[in-house]
Short mmCIF file of C-alpha atoms and ligand atoms in Angstrom, two decimals:
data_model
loop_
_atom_site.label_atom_id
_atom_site.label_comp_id
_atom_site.label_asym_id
_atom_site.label_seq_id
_atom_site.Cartn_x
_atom_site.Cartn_y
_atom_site.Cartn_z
CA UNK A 1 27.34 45.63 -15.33
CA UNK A 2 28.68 42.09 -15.67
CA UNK A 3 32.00 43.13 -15.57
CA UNK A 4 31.24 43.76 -11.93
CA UNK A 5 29.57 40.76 -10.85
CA UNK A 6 31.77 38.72 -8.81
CA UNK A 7 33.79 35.47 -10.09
CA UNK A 8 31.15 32.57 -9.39
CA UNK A 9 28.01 34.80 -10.68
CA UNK A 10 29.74 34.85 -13.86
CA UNK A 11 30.16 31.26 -13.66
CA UNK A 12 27.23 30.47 -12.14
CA UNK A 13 25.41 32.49 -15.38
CA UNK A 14 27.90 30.54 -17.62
CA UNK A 15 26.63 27.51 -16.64
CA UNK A 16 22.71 28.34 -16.74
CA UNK A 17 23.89 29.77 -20.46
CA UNK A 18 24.85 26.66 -21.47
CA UNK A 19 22.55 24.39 -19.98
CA UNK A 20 20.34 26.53 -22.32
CA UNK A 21 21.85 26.38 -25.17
CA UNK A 22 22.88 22.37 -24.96
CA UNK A 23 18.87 22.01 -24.47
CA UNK A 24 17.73 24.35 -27.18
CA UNK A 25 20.58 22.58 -29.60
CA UNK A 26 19.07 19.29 -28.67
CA UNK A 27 15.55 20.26 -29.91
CA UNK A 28 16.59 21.96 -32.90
CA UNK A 29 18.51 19.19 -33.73
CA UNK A 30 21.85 21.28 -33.50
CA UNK A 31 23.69 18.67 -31.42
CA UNK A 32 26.78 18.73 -33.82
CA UNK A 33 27.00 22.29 -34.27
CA UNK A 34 27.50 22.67 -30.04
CA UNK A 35 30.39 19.36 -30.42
CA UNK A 36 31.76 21.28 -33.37
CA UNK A 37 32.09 24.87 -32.22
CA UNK A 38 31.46 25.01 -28.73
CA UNK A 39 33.03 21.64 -26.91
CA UNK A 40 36.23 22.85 -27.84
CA UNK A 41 36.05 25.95 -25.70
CA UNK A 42 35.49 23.90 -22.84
CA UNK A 43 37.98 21.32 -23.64
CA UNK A 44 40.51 24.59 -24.40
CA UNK A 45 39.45 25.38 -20.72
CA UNK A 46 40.13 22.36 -19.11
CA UNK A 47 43.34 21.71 -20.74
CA UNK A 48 44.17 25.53 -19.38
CA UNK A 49 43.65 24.03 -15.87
CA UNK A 50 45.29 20.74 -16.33
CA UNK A 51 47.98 22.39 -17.93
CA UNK A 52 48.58 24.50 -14.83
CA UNK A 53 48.49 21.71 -12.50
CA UNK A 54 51.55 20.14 -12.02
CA UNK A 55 53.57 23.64 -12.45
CA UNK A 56 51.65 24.53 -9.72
CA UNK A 57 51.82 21.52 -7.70
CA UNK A 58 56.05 22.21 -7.65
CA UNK A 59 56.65 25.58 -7.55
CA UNK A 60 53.54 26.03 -4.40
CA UNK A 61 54.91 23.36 -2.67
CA UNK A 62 58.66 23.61 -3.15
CA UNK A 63 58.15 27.49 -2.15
CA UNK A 64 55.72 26.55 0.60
CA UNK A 65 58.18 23.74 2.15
CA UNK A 66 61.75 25.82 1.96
CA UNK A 67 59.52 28.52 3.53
CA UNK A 68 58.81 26.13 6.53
CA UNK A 69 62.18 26.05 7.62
CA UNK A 70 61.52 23.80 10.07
CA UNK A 71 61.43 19.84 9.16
CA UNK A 72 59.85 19.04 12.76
CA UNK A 73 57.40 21.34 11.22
CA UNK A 74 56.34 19.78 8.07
CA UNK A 75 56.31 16.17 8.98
CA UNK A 76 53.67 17.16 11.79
CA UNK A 77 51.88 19.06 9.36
CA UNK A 78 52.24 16.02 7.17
CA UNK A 79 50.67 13.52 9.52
CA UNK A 80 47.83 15.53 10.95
CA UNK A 81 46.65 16.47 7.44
CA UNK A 82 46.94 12.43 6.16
CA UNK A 83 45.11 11.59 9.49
CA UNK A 84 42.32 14.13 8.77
CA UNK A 85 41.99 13.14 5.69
CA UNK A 86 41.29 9.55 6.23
CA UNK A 87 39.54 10.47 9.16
CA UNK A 88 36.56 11.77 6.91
CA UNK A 89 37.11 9.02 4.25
CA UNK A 90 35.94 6.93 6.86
CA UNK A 91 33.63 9.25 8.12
CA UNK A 92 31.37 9.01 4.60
CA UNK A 93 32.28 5.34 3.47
CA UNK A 94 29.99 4.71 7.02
CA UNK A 95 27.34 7.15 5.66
CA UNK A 96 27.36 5.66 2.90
CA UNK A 97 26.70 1.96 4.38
CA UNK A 98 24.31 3.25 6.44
CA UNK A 99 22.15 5.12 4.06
CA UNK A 100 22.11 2.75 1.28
CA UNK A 101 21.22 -0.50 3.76
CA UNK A 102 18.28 1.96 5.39
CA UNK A 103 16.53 2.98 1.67
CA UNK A 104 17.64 -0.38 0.09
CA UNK A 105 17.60 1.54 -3.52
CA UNK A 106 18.49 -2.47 -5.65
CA UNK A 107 15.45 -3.59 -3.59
CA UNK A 108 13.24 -1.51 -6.86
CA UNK A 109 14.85 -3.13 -9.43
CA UNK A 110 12.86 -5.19 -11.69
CA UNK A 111 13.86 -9.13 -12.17
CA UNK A 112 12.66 -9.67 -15.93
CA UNK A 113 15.31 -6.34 -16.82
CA UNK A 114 18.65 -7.22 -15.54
CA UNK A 115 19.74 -9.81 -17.78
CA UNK A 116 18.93 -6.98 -20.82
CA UNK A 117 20.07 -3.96 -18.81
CA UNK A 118 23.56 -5.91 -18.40
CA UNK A 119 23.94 -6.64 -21.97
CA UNK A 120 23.24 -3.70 -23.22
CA UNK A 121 26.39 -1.98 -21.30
CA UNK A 122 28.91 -4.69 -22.04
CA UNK A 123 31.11 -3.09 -24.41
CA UNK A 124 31.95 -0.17 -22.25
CA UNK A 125 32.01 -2.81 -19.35
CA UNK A 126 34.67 -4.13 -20.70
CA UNK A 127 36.99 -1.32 -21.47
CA UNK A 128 36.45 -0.50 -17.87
CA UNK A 129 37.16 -4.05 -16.63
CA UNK A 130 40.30 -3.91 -18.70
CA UNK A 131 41.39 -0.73 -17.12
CA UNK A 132 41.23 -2.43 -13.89
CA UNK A 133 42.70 -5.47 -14.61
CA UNK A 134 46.22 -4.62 -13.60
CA UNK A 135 45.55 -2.68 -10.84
CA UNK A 136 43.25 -5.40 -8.65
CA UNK A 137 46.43 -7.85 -9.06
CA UNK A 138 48.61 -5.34 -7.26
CA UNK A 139 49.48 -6.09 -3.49
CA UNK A 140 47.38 -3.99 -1.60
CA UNK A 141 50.18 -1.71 -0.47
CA UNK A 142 51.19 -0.88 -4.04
CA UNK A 143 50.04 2.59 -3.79
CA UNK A 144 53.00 3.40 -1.67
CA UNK A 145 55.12 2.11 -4.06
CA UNK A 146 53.37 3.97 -7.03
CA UNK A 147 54.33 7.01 -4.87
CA UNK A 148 57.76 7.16 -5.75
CA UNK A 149 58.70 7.74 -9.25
CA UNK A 150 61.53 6.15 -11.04
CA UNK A 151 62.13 9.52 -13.33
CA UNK A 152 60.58 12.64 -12.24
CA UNK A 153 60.22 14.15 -16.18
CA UNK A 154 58.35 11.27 -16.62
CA UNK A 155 56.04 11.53 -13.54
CA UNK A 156 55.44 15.16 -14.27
CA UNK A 157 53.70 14.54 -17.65
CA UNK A 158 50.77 12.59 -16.38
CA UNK A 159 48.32 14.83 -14.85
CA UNK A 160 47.38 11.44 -12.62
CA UNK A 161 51.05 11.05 -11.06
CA UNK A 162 50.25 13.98 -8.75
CA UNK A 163 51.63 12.05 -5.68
CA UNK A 164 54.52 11.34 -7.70
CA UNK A 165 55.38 15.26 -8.18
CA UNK A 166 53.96 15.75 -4.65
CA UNK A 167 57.02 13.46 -3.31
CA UNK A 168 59.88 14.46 -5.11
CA UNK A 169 58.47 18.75 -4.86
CA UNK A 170 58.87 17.55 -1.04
CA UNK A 171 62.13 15.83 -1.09
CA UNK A 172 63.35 18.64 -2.74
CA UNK A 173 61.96 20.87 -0.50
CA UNK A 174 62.97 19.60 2.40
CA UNK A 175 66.58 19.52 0.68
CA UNK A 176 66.79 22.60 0.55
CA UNK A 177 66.21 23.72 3.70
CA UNK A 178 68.82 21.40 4.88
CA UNK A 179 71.53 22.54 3.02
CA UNK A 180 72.83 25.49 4.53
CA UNK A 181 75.06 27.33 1.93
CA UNK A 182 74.45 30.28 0.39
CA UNK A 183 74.29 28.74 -2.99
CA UNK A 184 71.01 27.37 -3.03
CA UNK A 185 69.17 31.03 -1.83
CA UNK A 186 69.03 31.54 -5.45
CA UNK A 187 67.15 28.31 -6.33
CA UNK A 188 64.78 29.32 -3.39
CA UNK A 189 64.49 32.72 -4.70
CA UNK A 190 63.71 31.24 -8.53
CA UNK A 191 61.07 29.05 -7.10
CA UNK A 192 59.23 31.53 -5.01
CA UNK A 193 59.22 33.95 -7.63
CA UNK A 194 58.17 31.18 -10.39
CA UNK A 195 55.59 30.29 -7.84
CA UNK A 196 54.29 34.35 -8.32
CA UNK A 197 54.02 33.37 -12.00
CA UNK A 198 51.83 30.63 -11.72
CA UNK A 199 49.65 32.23 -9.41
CA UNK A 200 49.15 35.20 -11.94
CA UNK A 201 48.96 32.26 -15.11
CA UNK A 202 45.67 30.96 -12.69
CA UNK A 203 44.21 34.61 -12.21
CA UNK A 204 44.21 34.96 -15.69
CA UNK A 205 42.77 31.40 -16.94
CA UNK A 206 40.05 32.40 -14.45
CA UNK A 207 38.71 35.07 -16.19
CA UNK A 208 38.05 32.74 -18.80
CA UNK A 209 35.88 30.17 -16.48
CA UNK A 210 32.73 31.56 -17.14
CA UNK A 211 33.36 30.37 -20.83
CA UNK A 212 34.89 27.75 -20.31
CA UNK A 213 32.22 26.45 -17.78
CA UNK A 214 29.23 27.62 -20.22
CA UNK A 215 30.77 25.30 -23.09
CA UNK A 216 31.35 22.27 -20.84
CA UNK A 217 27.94 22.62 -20.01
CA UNK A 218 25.80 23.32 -23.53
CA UNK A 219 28.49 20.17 -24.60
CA UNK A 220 27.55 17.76 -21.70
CA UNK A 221 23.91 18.42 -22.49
CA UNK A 222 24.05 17.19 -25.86
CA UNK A 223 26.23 14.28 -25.33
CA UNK A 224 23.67 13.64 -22.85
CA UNK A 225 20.85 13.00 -25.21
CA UNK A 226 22.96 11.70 -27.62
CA UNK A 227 22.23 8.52 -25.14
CA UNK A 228 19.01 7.81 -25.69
CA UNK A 229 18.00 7.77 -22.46
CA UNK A 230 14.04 7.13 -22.98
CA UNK A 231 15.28 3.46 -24.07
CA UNK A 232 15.80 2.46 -20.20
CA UNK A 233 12.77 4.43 -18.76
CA UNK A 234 11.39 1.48 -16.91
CA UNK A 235 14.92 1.65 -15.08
CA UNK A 236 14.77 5.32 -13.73
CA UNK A 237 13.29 4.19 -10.89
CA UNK A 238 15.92 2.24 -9.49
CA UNK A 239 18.53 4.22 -10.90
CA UNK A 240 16.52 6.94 -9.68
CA UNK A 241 16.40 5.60 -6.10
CA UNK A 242 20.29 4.44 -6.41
CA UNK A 243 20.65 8.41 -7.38
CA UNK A 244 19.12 9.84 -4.38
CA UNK A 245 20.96 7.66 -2.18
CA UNK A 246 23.96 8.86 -3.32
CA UNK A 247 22.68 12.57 -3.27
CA UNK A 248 20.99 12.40 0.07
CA UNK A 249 24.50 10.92 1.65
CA UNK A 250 26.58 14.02 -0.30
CA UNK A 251 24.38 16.56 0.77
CA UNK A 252 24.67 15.24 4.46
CA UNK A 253 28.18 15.91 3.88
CA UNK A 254 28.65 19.26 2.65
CA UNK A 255 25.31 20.26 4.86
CA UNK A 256 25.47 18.57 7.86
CA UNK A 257 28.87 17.32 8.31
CA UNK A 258 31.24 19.75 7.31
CA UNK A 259 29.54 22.84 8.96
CA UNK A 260 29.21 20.87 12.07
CA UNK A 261 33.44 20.43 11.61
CA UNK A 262 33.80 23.71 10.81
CA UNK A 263 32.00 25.18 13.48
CA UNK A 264 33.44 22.39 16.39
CA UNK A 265 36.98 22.96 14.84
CA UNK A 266 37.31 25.86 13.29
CA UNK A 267 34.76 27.87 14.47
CA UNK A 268 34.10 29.30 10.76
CA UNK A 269 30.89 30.17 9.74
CA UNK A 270 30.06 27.70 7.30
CA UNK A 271 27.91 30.15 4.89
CA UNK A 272 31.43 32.28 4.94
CA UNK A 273 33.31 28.78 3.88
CA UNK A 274 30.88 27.90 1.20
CA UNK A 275 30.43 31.43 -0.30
CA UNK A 276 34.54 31.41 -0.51
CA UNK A 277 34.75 28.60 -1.87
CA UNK A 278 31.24 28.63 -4.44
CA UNK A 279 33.75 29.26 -7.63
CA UNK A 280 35.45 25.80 -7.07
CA UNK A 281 32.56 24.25 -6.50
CA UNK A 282 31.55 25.30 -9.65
CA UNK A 283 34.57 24.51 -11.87
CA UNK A 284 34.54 20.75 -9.98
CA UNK A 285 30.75 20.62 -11.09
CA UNK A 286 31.62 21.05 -14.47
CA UNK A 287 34.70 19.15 -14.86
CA UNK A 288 34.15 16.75 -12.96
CA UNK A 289 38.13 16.52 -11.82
CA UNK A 290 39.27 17.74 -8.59
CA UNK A 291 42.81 17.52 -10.09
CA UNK A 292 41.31 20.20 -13.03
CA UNK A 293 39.55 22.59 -10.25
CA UNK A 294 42.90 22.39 -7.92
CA UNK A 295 44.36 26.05 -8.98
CA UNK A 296 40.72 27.17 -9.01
CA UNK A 297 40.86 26.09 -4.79
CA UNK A 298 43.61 26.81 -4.23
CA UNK A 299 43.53 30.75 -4.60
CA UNK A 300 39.89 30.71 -3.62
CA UNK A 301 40.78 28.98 -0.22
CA UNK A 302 44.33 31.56 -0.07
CA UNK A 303 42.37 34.67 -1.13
CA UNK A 304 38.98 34.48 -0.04
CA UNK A 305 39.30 32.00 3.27
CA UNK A 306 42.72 33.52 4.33
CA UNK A 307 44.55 30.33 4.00
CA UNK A 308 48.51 30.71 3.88
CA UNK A 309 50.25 29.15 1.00
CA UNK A 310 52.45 26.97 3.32
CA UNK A 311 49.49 25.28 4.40
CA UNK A 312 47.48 24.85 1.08
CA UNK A 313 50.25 24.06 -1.59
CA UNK A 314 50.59 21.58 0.73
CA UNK A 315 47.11 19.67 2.21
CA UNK A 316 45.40 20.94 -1.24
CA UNK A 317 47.68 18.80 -3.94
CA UNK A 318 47.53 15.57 -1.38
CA UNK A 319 44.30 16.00 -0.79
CA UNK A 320 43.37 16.13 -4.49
CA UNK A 321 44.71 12.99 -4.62
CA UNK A 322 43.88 10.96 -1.47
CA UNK A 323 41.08 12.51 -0.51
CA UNK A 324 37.52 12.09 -1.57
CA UNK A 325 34.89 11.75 0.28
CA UNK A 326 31.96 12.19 -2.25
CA UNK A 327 33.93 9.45 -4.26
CA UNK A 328 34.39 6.65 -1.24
CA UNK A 329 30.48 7.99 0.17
CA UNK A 330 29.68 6.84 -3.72
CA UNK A 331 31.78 3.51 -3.86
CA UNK A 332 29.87 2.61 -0.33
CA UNK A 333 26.73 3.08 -1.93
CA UNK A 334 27.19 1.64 -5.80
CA UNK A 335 28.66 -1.78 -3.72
CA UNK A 336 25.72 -2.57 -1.67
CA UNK A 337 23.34 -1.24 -4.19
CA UNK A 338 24.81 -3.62 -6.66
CA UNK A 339 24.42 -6.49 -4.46
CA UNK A 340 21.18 -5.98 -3.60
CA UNK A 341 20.34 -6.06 -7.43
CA UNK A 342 21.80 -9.10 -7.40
CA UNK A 343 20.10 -10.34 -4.26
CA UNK A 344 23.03 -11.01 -2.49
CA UNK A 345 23.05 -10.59 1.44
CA UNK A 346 26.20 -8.93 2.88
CA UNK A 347 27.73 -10.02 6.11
CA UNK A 348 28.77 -7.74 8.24
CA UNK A 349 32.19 -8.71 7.72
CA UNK A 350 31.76 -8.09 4.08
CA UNK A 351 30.65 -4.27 4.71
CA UNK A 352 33.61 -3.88 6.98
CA UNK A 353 35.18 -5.02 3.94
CA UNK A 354 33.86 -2.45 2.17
CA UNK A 355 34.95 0.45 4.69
CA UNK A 356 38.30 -0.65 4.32
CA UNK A 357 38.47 -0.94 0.36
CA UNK A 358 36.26 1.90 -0.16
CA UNK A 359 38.47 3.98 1.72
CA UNK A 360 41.80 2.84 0.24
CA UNK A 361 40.08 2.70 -3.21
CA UNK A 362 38.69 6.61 -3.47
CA UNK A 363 42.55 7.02 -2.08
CA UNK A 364 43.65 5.48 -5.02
CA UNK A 365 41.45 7.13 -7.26
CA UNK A 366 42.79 10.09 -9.40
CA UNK A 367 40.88 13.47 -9.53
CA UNK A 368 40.19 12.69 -13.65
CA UNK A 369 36.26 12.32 -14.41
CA UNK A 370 35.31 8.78 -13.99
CA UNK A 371 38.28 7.28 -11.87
CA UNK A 372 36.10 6.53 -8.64
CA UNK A 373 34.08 4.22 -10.90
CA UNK A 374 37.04 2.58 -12.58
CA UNK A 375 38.05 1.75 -8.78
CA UNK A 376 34.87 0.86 -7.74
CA UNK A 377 35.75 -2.63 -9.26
CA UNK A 378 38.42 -3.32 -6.78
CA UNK A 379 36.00 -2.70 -4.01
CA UNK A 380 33.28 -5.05 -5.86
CA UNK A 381 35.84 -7.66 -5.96
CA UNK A 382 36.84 -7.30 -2.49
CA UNK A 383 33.27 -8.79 -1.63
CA UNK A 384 33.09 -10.77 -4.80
CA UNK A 385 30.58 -9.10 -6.44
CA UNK A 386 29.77 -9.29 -10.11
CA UNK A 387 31.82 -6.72 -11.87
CA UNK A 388 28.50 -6.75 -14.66
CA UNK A 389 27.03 -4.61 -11.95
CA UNK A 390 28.54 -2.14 -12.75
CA UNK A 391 26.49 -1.51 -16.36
CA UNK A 392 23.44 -1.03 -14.50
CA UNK A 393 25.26 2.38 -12.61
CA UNK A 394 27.26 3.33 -15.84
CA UNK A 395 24.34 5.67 -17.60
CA UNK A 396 23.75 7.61 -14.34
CA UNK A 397 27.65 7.52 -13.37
CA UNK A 398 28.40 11.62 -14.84
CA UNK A 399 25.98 13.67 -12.78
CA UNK A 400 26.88 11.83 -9.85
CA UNK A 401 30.39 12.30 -10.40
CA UNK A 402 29.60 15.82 -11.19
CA UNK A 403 28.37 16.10 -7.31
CA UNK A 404 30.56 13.81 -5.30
CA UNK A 405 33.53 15.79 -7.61
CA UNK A 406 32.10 19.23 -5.49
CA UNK A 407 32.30 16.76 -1.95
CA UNK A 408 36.00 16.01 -2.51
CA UNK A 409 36.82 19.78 -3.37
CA UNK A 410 34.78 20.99 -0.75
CA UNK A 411 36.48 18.47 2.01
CA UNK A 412 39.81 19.08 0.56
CA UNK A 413 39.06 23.12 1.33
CA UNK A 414 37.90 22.18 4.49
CA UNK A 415 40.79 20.32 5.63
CA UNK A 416 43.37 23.04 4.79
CA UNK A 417 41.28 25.41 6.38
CA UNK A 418 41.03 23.46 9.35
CA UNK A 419 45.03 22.73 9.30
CA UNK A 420 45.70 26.64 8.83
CA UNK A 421 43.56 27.41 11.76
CA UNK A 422 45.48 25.14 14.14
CA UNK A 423 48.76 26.01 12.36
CA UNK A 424 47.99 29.83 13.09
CA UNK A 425 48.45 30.98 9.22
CA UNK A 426 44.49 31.88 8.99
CA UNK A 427 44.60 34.99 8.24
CA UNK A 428 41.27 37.08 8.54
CA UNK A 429 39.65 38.51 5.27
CA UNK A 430 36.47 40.07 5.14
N1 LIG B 1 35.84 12.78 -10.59
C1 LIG B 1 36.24 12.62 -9.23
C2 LIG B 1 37.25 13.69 -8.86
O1 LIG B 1 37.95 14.17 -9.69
C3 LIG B 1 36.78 11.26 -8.94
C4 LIG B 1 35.68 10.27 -9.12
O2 LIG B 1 34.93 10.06 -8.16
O3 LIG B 1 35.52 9.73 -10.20
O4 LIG B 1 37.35 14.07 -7.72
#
């Protein structure tokens, strides 16, 4: 019977599995039997995914650029999907302002607890404010200069130089369709079919989701009350308030703002979209990486939505990596919250500020657990902020990330479908 239950059932049922068993673990006092015999299963997964990615990323969109043919093509493709893309960036940094300055979550924060709460996260503050040392010195155009790589080989072994891979796949793309000889059919030929492979390596690491997904859970349970979280109970309200901010603005997102573009532009029914696209949703819950769930979108969005390969090896990898609207909707909301903790008053100018380096910030951000936080010290700076703030979001940082992780999949899917309707290469599937 479970064999035929479709793909995000199982995973759905992985996940419950392991939310049980983390939880039963945790009161039997089992934690380090689940990190010794059951973590790995999900790590085993996610390195499956990651290690996926970037073959993925070349052979899609090397196959899916020579099979353009058309440069005029591409480079309007190119634009409208970068355009998009920072269209609804902007779209939920301003949903973010909006709802955080209407519920005013650092407004519940209690005076006598700060100077403790901020102490008591320093250590991991500052591994975090030493990862972000280097990068809030950089002019603030270097991320088009971190787009080109200086050796390919070495760009292609970090799963974070996506861009990198993305530009030279396209140079070499475009290459090829401009040299007209029939030499280079063969490379074509090898890429397309090498392509096929992938695609088949990605079926087959997706039968093993559902255990994969159950072990990240039952793990993330445990590590979860490894934290001692009844320690900071008189700070779950705040945190608590902080929380539903950011909730409330994601689920206006995925349930008010992207059906409402998919029905205006589109003109997709939205519960067709979501159910298509449920098993990403799922792995991006659970990993917490957008770069991790890619393959898992990218056939959903192909098989399921109708999506042509041209379009999504294409706006899926850049949108992976410059788009994320749960992340920038998050860094909108952490910002202010933070400086209302602090009692600081922001200008308007200042939240401007914060549109503009929340945007290029969750552009910046790779799709690896925990990089929207890392950059949400650049945007803190930008309105010189107290970096400390950012202890009193750290123990509630993972289930958010968890959820604004399913936003930037979710807008990434929407975007390519959006571009493959205009483009013509939706294809209907029932
Ligand atoms: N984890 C997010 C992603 O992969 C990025 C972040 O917000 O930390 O999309």
């Amino acid at each position: 019977m479970l064999k035929k239950l479709p793909l995000y059932s199982k995973i759905l049922l992985g996940m419950l599995f392991g939310f049980i068993v983390g939880v039963v673990a945790v009161l039997l006092g089992a934690n380090q039997l689940v990190s010794d015999y059951i973590k790995p299963f999900g790590t085993i997964f996610l390195n499956l995914l990651k290690l996926v990615a970037m073959p993925l990323i070349f052979a899609s969109l090397v196959a899916g650029v020579a099979g353009l043919s058309d440069i005029t093509k591409l480079s309007r493709i190119g634009l409208k999907t970068i355009s998009l893309y920072i269209l609804t960036t902007l779209i939920a940094v301003s949903l973010g302002l909006v709802i955080v300055n209407v519920i005013k979550p650092g407004n519940f924060f209690p005076d006598e607890k700060r100077v403790e709460f901020v102490s008591k996260y320093s250590v991991d503050l500052a591994a975090k404010q030493q990862a972000a040392e280097n990068i809030k010195e950089r002019s603030p155009i270097q991320f088009l200069v971190d787009i080109v790589p200086e050796n390919v080989v070495q760009a292609a072994t970090s799963n974070t130089s996506m861009l990198q891979v993305i530009f030279f796949a396209l140079i070499f793309g475009v290459a090829l369709i401009m040299v007209k000889d029939s030499k280079v059919e063969i490379i074509k030929d090898i890429i397309i079919g090498l392509n096929l492979v992938v695609l088949k390596i990605v079926d087959i690491i997706m039968h093993f989701a559902p255990f994969g997904v159950f072990a990240l859970m039952a793990a993330l349970v445990v590590d979860f009350a490894g934290d001692d979280i009844s320690s900071s109970i008189h700070l779950f309200t705040t945190l608590g308030v902080y929380a539903i901010s950011v909730v409330l603005g994601l689920l206006i997102l995925i349930f008010g703002f992207y059906p409402l573009f998919l029905k205006v532009f589109v003109g997709i029914d939205f519960k067709k979209f979501y159910i298509s696209i449920f098993p990403a949703q799922l792995v991006a819950f659970s990993t917490s990486s957008s770069a991790a769930t890619l393959p898992v979108t990218m056939e959903q969005v192909e098989k399921k939505l109708g999506v042509h390969n041209d379009i999504s090896s294409f706006v899926l990898p850049v949108g992976v990596t410059i788009n994320m609207d749960g992340t920038s909707l998050y860094q909108a909301v952490a910002t202010v919250f933070i400086a209302q903790v602090f009692g600081i008053d922001l200008t308007f100018g200042q939240l401007l500020t914060i549109l503009i380096t929340a945007t290029l910030a969750s552009i910046g951000s790779a799709g690896v657990p925990g990089a929207g936080m890392v950059m949400l010290i650049i945007v803190l700076n930008s309105v010189g902020l107290p970096i400390e703030g950012l202890a009193l979001i750290l123990a509630i940082d993972r289930p958010l990330d968890m959820l604004r992780t399913v936003v930037n999949v979710t807008g990434d899917a929407m975007i390519a479908t959006l571009i493959a309707k205009r483009e013509g290469k939706l294809a209907v599937v029932d």
